[in-house]
Structures are given as C-alpha cells and as structure tokens.
mmCIF file of C-alpha atoms and ligand atoms in Angstrom:
data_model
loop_
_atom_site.group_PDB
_atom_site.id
_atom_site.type_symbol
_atom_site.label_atom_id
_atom_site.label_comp_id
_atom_site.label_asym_id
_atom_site.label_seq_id
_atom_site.Cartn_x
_atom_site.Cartn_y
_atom_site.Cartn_z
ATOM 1 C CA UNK A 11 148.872 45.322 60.955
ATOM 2 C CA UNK A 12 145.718 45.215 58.063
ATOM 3 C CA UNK A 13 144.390 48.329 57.802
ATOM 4 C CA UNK A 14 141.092 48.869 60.084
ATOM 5 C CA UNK A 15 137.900 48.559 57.976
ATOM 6 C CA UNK A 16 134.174 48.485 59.103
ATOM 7 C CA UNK A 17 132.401 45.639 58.008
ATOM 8 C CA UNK A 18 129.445 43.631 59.930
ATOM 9 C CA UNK A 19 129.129 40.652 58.019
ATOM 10 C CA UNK A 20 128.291 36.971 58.989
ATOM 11 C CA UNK A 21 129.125 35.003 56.571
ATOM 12 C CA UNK A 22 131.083 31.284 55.255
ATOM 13 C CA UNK A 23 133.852 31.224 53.635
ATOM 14 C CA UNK A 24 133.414 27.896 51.434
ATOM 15 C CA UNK A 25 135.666 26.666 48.769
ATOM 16 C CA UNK A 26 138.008 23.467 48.282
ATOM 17 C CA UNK A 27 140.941 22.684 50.475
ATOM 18 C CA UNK A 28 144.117 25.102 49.251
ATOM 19 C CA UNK A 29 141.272 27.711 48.071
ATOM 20 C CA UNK A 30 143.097 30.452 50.549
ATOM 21 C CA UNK A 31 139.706 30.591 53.105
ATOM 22 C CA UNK A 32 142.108 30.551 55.788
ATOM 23 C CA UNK A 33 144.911 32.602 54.506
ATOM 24 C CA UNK A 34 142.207 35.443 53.508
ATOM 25 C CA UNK A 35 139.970 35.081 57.114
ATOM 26 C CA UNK A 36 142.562 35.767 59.278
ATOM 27 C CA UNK A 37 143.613 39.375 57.263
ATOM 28 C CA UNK A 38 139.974 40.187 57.092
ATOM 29 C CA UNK A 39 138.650 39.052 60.809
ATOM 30 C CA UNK A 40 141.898 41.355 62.504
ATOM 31 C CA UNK A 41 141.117 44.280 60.295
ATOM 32 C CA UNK A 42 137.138 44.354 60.802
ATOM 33 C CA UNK A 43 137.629 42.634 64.138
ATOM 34 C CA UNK A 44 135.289 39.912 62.798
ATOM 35 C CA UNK A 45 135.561 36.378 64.829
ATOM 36 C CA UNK A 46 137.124 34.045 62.762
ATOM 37 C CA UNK A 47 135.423 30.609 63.256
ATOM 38 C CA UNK A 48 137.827 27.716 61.605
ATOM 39 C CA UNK A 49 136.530 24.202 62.550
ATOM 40 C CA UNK A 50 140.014 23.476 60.938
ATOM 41 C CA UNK A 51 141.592 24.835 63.545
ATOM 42 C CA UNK A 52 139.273 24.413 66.158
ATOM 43 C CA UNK A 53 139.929 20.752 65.784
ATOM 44 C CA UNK A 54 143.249 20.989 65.465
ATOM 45 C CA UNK A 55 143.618 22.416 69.007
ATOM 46 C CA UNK A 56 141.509 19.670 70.147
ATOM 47 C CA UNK A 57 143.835 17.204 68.625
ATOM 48 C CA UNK A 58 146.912 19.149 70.370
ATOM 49 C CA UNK A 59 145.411 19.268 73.423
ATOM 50 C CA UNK A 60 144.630 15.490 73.302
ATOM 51 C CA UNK A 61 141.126 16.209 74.673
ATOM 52 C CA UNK A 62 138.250 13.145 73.753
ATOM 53 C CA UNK A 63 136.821 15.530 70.593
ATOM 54 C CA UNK A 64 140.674 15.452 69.350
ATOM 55 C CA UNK A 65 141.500 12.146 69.909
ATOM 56 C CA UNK A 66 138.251 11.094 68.001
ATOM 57 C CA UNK A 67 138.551 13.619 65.074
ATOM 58 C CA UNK A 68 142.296 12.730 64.493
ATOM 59 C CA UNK A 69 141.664 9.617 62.583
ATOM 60 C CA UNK A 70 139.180 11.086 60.042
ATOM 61 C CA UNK A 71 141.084 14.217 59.581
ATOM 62 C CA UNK A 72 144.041 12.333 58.436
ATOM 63 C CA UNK A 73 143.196 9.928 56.071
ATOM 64 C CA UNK A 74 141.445 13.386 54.506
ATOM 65 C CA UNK A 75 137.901 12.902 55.578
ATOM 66 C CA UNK A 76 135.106 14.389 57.350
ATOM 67 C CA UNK A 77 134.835 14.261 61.036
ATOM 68 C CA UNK A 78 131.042 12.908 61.683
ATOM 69 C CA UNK A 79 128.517 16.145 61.650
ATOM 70 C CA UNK A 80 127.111 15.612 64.944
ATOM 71 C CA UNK A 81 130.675 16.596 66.981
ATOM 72 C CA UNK A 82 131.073 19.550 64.241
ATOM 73 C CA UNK A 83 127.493 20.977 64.534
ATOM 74 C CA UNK A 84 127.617 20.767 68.115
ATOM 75 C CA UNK A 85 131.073 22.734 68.493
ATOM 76 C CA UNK A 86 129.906 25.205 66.188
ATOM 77 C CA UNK A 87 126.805 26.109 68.127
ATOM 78 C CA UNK A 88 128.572 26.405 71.294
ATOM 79 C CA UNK A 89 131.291 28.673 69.483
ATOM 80 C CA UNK A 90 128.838 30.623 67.770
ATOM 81 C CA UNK A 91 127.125 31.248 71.147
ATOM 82 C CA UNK A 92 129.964 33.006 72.752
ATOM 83 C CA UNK A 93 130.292 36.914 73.265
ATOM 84 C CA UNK A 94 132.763 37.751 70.769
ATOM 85 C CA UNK A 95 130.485 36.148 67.905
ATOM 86 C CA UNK A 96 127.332 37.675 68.725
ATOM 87 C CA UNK A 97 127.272 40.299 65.882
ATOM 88 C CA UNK A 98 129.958 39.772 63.425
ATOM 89 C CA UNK A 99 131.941 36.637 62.220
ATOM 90 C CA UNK A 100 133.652 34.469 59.169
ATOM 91 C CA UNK A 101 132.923 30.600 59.111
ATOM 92 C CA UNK A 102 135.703 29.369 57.605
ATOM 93 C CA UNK A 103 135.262 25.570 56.866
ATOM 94 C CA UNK A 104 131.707 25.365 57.672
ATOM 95 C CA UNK A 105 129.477 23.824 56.942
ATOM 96 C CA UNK A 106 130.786 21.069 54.888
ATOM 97 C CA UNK A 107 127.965 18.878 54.006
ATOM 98 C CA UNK A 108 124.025 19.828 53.240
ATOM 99 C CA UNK A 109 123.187 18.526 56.872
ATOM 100 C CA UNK A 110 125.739 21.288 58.445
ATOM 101 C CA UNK A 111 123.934 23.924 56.289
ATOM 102 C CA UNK A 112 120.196 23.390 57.573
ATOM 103 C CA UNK A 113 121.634 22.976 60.914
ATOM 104 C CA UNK A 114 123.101 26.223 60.783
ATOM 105 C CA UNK A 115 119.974 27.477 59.492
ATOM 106 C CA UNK A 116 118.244 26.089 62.206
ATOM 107 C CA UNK A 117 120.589 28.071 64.498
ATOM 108 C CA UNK A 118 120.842 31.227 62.895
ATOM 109 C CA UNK A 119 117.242 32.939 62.267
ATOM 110 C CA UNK A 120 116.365 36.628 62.084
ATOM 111 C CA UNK A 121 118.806 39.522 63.241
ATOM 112 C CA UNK A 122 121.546 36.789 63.536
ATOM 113 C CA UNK A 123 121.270 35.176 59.977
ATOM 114 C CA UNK A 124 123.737 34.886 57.558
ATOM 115 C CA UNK A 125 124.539 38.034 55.495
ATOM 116 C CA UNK A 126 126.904 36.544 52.562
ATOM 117 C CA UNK A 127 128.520 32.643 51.470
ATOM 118 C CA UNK A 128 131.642 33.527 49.585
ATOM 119 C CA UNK A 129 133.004 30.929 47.418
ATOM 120 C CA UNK A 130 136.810 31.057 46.460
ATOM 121 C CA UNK A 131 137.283 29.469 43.268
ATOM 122 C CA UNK A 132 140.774 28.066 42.318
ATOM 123 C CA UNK A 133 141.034 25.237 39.619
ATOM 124 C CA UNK A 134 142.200 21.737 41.156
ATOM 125 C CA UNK A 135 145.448 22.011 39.563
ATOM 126 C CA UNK A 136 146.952 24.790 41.657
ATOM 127 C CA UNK A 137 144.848 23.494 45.094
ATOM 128 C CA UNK A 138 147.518 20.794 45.082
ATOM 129 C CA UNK A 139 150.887 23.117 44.908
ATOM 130 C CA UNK A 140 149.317 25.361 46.906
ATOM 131 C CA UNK A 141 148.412 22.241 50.008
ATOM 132 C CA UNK A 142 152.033 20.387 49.171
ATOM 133 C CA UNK A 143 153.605 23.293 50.385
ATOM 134 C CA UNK A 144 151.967 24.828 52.593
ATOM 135 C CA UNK A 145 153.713 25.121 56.069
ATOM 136 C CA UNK A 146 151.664 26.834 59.359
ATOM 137 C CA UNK A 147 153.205 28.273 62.203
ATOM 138 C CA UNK A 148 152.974 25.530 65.027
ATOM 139 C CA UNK A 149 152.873 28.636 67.913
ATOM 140 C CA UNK A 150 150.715 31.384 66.118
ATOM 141 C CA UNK A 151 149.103 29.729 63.416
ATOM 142 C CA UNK A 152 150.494 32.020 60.587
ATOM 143 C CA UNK A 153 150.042 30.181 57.042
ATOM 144 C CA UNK A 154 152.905 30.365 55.070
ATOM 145 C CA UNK A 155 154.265 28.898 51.482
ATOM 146 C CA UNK A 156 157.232 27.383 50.323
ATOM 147 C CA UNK A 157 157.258 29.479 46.833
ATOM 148 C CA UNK A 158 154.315 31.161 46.854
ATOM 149 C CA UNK A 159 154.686 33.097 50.459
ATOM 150 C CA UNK A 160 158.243 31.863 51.979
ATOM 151 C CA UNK A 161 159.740 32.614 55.316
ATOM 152 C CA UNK A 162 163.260 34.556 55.705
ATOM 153 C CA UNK A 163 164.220 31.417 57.237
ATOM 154 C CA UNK A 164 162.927 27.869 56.149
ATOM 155 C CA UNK A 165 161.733 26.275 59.683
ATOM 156 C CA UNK A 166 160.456 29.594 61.835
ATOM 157 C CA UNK A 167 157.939 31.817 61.520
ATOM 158 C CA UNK A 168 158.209 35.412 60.059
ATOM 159 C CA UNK A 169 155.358 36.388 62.723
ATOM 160 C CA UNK A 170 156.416 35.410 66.061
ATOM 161 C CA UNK A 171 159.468 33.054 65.136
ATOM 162 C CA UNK A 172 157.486 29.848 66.048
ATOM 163 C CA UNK A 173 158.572 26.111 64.348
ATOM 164 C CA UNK A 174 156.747 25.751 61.234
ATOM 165 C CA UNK A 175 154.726 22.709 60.492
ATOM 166 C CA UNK A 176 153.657 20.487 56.955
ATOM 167 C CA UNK A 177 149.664 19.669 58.381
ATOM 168 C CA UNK A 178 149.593 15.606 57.960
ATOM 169 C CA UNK A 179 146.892 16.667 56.013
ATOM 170 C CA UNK A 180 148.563 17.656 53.704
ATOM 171 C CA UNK A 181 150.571 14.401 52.510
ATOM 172 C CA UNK A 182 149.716 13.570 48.730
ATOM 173 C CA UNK A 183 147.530 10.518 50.226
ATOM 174 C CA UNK A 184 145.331 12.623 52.454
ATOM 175 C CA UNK A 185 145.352 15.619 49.635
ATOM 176 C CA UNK A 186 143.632 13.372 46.920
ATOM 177 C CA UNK A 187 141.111 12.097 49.754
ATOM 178 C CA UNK A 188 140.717 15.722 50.510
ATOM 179 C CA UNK A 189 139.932 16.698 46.975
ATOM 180 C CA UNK A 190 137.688 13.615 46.778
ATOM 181 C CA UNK A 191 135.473 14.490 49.885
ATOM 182 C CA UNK A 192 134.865 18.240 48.729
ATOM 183 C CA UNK A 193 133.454 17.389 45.413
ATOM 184 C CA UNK A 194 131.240 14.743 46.683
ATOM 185 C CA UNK A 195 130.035 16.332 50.250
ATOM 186 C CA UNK A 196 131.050 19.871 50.372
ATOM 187 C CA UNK A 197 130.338 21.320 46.536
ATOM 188 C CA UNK A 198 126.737 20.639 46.358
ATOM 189 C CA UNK A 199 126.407 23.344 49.095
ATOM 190 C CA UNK A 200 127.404 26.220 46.509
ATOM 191 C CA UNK A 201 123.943 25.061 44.670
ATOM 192 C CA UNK A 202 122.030 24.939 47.874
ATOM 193 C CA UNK A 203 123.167 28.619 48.682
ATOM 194 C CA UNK A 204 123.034 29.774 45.478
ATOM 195 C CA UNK A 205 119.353 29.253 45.340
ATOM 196 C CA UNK A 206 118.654 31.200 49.072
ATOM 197 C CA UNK A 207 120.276 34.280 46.750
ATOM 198 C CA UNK A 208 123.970 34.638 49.148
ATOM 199 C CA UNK A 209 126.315 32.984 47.414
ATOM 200 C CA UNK A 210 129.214 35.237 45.809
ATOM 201 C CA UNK A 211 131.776 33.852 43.918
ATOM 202 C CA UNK A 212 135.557 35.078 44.455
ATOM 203 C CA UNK A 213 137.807 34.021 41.693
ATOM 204 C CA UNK A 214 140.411 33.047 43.953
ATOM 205 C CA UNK A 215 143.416 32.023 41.821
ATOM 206 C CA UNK A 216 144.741 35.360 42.099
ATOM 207 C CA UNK A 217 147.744 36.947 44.131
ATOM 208 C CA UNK A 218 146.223 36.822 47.516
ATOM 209 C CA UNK A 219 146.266 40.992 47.839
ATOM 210 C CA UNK A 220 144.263 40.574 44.554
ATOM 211 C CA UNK A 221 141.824 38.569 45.776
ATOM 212 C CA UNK A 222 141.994 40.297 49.556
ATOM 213 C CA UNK A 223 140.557 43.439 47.775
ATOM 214 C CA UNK A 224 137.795 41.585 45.575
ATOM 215 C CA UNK A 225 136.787 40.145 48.989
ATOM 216 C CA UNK A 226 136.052 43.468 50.470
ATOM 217 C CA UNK A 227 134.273 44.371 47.583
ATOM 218 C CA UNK A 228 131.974 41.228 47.803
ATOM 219 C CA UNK A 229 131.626 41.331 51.973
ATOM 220 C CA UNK A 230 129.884 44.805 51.695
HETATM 221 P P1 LIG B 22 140.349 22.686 57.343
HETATM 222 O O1 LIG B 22 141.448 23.107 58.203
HETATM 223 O O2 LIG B 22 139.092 23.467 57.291
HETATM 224 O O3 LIG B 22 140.942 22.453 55.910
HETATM 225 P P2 LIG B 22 140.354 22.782 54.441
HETATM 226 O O4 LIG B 22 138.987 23.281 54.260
HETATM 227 O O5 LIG B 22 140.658 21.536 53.750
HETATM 228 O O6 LIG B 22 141.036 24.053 54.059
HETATM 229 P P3 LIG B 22 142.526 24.320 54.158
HETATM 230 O O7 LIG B 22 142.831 24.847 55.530
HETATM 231 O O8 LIG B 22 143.335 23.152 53.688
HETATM 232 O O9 LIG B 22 142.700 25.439 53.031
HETATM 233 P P4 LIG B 22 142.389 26.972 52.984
HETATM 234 O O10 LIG B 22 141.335 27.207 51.962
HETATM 235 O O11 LIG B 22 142.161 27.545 54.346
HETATM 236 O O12 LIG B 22 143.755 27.494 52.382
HETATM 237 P P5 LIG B 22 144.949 28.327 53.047
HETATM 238 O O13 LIG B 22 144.538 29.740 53.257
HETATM 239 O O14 LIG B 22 145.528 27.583 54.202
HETATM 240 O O15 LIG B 22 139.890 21.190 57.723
HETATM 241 C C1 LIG B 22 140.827 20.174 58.003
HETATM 242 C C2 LIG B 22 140.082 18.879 58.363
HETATM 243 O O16 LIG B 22 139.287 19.094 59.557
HETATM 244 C C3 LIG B 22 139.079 18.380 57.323
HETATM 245 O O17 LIG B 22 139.691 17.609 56.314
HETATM 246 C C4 LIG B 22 138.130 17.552 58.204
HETATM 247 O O18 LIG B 22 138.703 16.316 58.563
HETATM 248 C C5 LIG B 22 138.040 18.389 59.464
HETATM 249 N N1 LIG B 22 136.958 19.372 59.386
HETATM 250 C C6 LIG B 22 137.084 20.738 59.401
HETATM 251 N N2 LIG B 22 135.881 21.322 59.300
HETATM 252 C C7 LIG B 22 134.971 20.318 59.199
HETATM 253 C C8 LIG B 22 133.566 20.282 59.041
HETATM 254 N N3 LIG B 22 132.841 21.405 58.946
HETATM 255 N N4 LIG B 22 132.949 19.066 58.964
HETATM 256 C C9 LIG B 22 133.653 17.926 59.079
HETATM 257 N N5 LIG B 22 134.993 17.882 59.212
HETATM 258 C C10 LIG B 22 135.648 19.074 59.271
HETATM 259 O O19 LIG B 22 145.985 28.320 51.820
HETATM 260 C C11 LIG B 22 146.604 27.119 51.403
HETATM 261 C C12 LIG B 22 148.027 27.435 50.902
HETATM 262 O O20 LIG B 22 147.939 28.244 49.733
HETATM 263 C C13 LIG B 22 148.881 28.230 51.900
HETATM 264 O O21 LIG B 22 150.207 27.768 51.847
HETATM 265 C C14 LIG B 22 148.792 29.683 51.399
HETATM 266 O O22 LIG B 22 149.965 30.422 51.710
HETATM 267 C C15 LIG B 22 148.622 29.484 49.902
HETATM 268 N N6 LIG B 22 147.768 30.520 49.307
HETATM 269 C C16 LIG B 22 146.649 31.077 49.857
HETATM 270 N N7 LIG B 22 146.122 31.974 49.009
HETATM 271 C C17 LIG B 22 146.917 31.959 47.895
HETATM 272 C C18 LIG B 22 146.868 32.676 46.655
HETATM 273 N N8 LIG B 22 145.897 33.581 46.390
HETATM 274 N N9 LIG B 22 147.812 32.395 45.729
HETATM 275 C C19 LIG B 22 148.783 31.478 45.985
HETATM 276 N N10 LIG B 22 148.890 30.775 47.145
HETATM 277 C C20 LIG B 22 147.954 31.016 48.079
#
C-alpha cells in the first residue's frame, strides 16, 4: 500500500510506449486517490468484453496503430464526466494526436482545466526491452517485467495471483509500428503543450522509485 499523499492534480501523462506512464499512474492515482484514466486499458476491456467499441479497436491496436479519434474522444468525455473524475485525475495515454488535444481543450475549460502534462522521457533503445518483456496481470492488471520487475513465479501475479499476459501489442511487429506512430502522431503534442506553459519533463529512464519521487516533485 503507497503511502497516502495529497495531491489535486489533472493532468496527462504522455510519453512513448514502454515510457512507464502506466507503471507510475497506478502508484500515484491509489496513493492521492487520483482517477486513473488509461484509454489503454479502457480499450482493452472493451476488447475483452467483445463489446462493438472492442471489436472495432482490436484491429488497429494490434498491428500498433491508432484507433480513429472520434471513438477515443468520445469515450474520454463520457469517462471524464463521471463522479469519481470530477476534481482530480491522471490521463494516461491521452491524447495521442493534436486533434485529441484541442478536443480536450474544448472539454476542459476553467476550474476543470488541466493543471500539469508530464512527459516521461526514456531513449528508444530501452522502450523496446522494457515492451518485449513486459507481462500484465490478466485479473488485476498489475504490470510486471521479466528482468526488470519479475514475479516469484513466472506465469502468476505477485498481487492477486492472476495468469500473466505478453499484450499482442507487444510482438516485435506491432512494437516497431508502435514506435513509428508516436513519433509521427503523438510527439508533436510535447511542442503544442510546451508552448500553453504545462509541460514538465520527467527523465524517465530511471529505477521506477527514482522516477516515482521526481514525479511527485513535478505534480505539485
Ligand atoms: P496504451 O495501453 O496506452 O499503450 P502505450 O501508450 O503504447 O503505453 P504502454 O502501456 O505500452 O506503456 P507505458 O508507458 O504505460 O509503460 P508501462 O508502465 O506499462 O495503448 C495501447 C493501444 O491502444 C495503442 O497502441 C492504440 O492502438 C490504442 N490507444 C490507446 N489510447 C489511444 C488514444 N488516445 N488514441 C488512439 N488510440 C489509442 O511499462 C512498460 C514496461 O516497462 C513494464 O514491463 C514495466 O514493468 C517496465 N518499466 C516501467 N518503468 C520502468 C523503469 N523506470 N525502469 C525499468 N522498467 C520499467
């Protein structure tokens, strides 16, 4: 259990695939008792559940590319519109492309605006260790690491002793497309925020308690 810490921030998490958004999100959101927003795995449960939005995202997710802005913006709104996000809350994987930003712009004016962008900055050399082996808890959603943060045993969760999972995202194939759609869609966002004065940049390629205190430091 993270130590409880008082925070009231509203802010995205951006930064290339393997950056650690997630990993870093989920410690922070249970110890401020921020919602954590992932479109990531928002879709994912949409996929699982085999609703319509799933069945349509699944193909674009993976072969590694974006699912189409107008079923992402839409989802987000509606998320962001529930009680638990009123005040507080982490976007973590969105937006993704200049036309998610100004939407959420559009969406988010006055008392409810955003208070920080954080970008986690890891070269492209260690995003792709750190995506080949990454496994997730298929029950609880814990994110785990082969080397870099192993389970006691190889195929369950530490957490809740769930089956762990390899994301089919996270084939070589799909990681290259991955890699390929953030420098093209998704970087050109840190210039956009950058010149509304709220983006902070997290050198990410740390040890994650490293870069979990720097974090703090920056959400304040
Ligand atoms: P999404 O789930 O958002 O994937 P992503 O942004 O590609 O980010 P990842 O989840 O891969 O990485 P992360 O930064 O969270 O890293 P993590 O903490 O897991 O999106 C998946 C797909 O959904 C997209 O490709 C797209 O199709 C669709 N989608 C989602 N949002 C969308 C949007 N807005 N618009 C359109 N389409 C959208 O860490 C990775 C690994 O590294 C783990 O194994 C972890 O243990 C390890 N690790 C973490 N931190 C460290 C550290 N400091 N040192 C060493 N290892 C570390």
């Amino acid at each position: 259990m993270p130590m409880a810490i008082a925070l009231q921030a509203r802010c995205v998490f951006l930064g290339a695939p393997g950056a650690g958004k997630g990993t870093q999100a989920k410690q922070v959101a249970d110890a401020a008792a921020l919602a954590h927003i992932s479109t990531g795995d928002m879709l994912r449960q949409e996929v699982a559940a085999g609703s319509e939005l799933g069945k349509q995202a699944k193909g674009y997710m993976d072969a590694g590319k974006l699912v189409p802005d107008e079923v992402i913006i839409g989802m987000v709104r509606a998320r962001i519109a529930q009680p638990d996000a009123k005040a507080a809350w982490i976007l973590d994987g969105f937006p993704r492309t200049i036309t998610q930003a100004e939407a959420l712009d559009r969406s988010l004016t006055g008392e409810s605006a955003l208070t920080h962008v954080i970008y986690f900055a890891v070269p492209e050399a260690a995003l792709i260790g750190r995506l080949a082996g990454r496994r997730t808890c298929s029950q609880c959603g814990a994110i785990w690491h082969v080397e870099n943060k192993p389970t006691k045993r190889a195929d369950k969760c530490d957490a809740c002793g769930g089956d762990l999972v390899q994301r089919s995202d996270d084939r070589p194939e799909a990681i290259g497309k991955r890699l390929e759609v953030y420098r093209s869609q998704t970087a050109p966002l840190l210039a956009y925020y950058r010149d509304r004065s709220v983006l902070r940049e997290l050198d990410a390629n740390r040890a994650p308690e490293v870069v979990y205190q720097e974090l703090l430091k920056l959400m304040q």
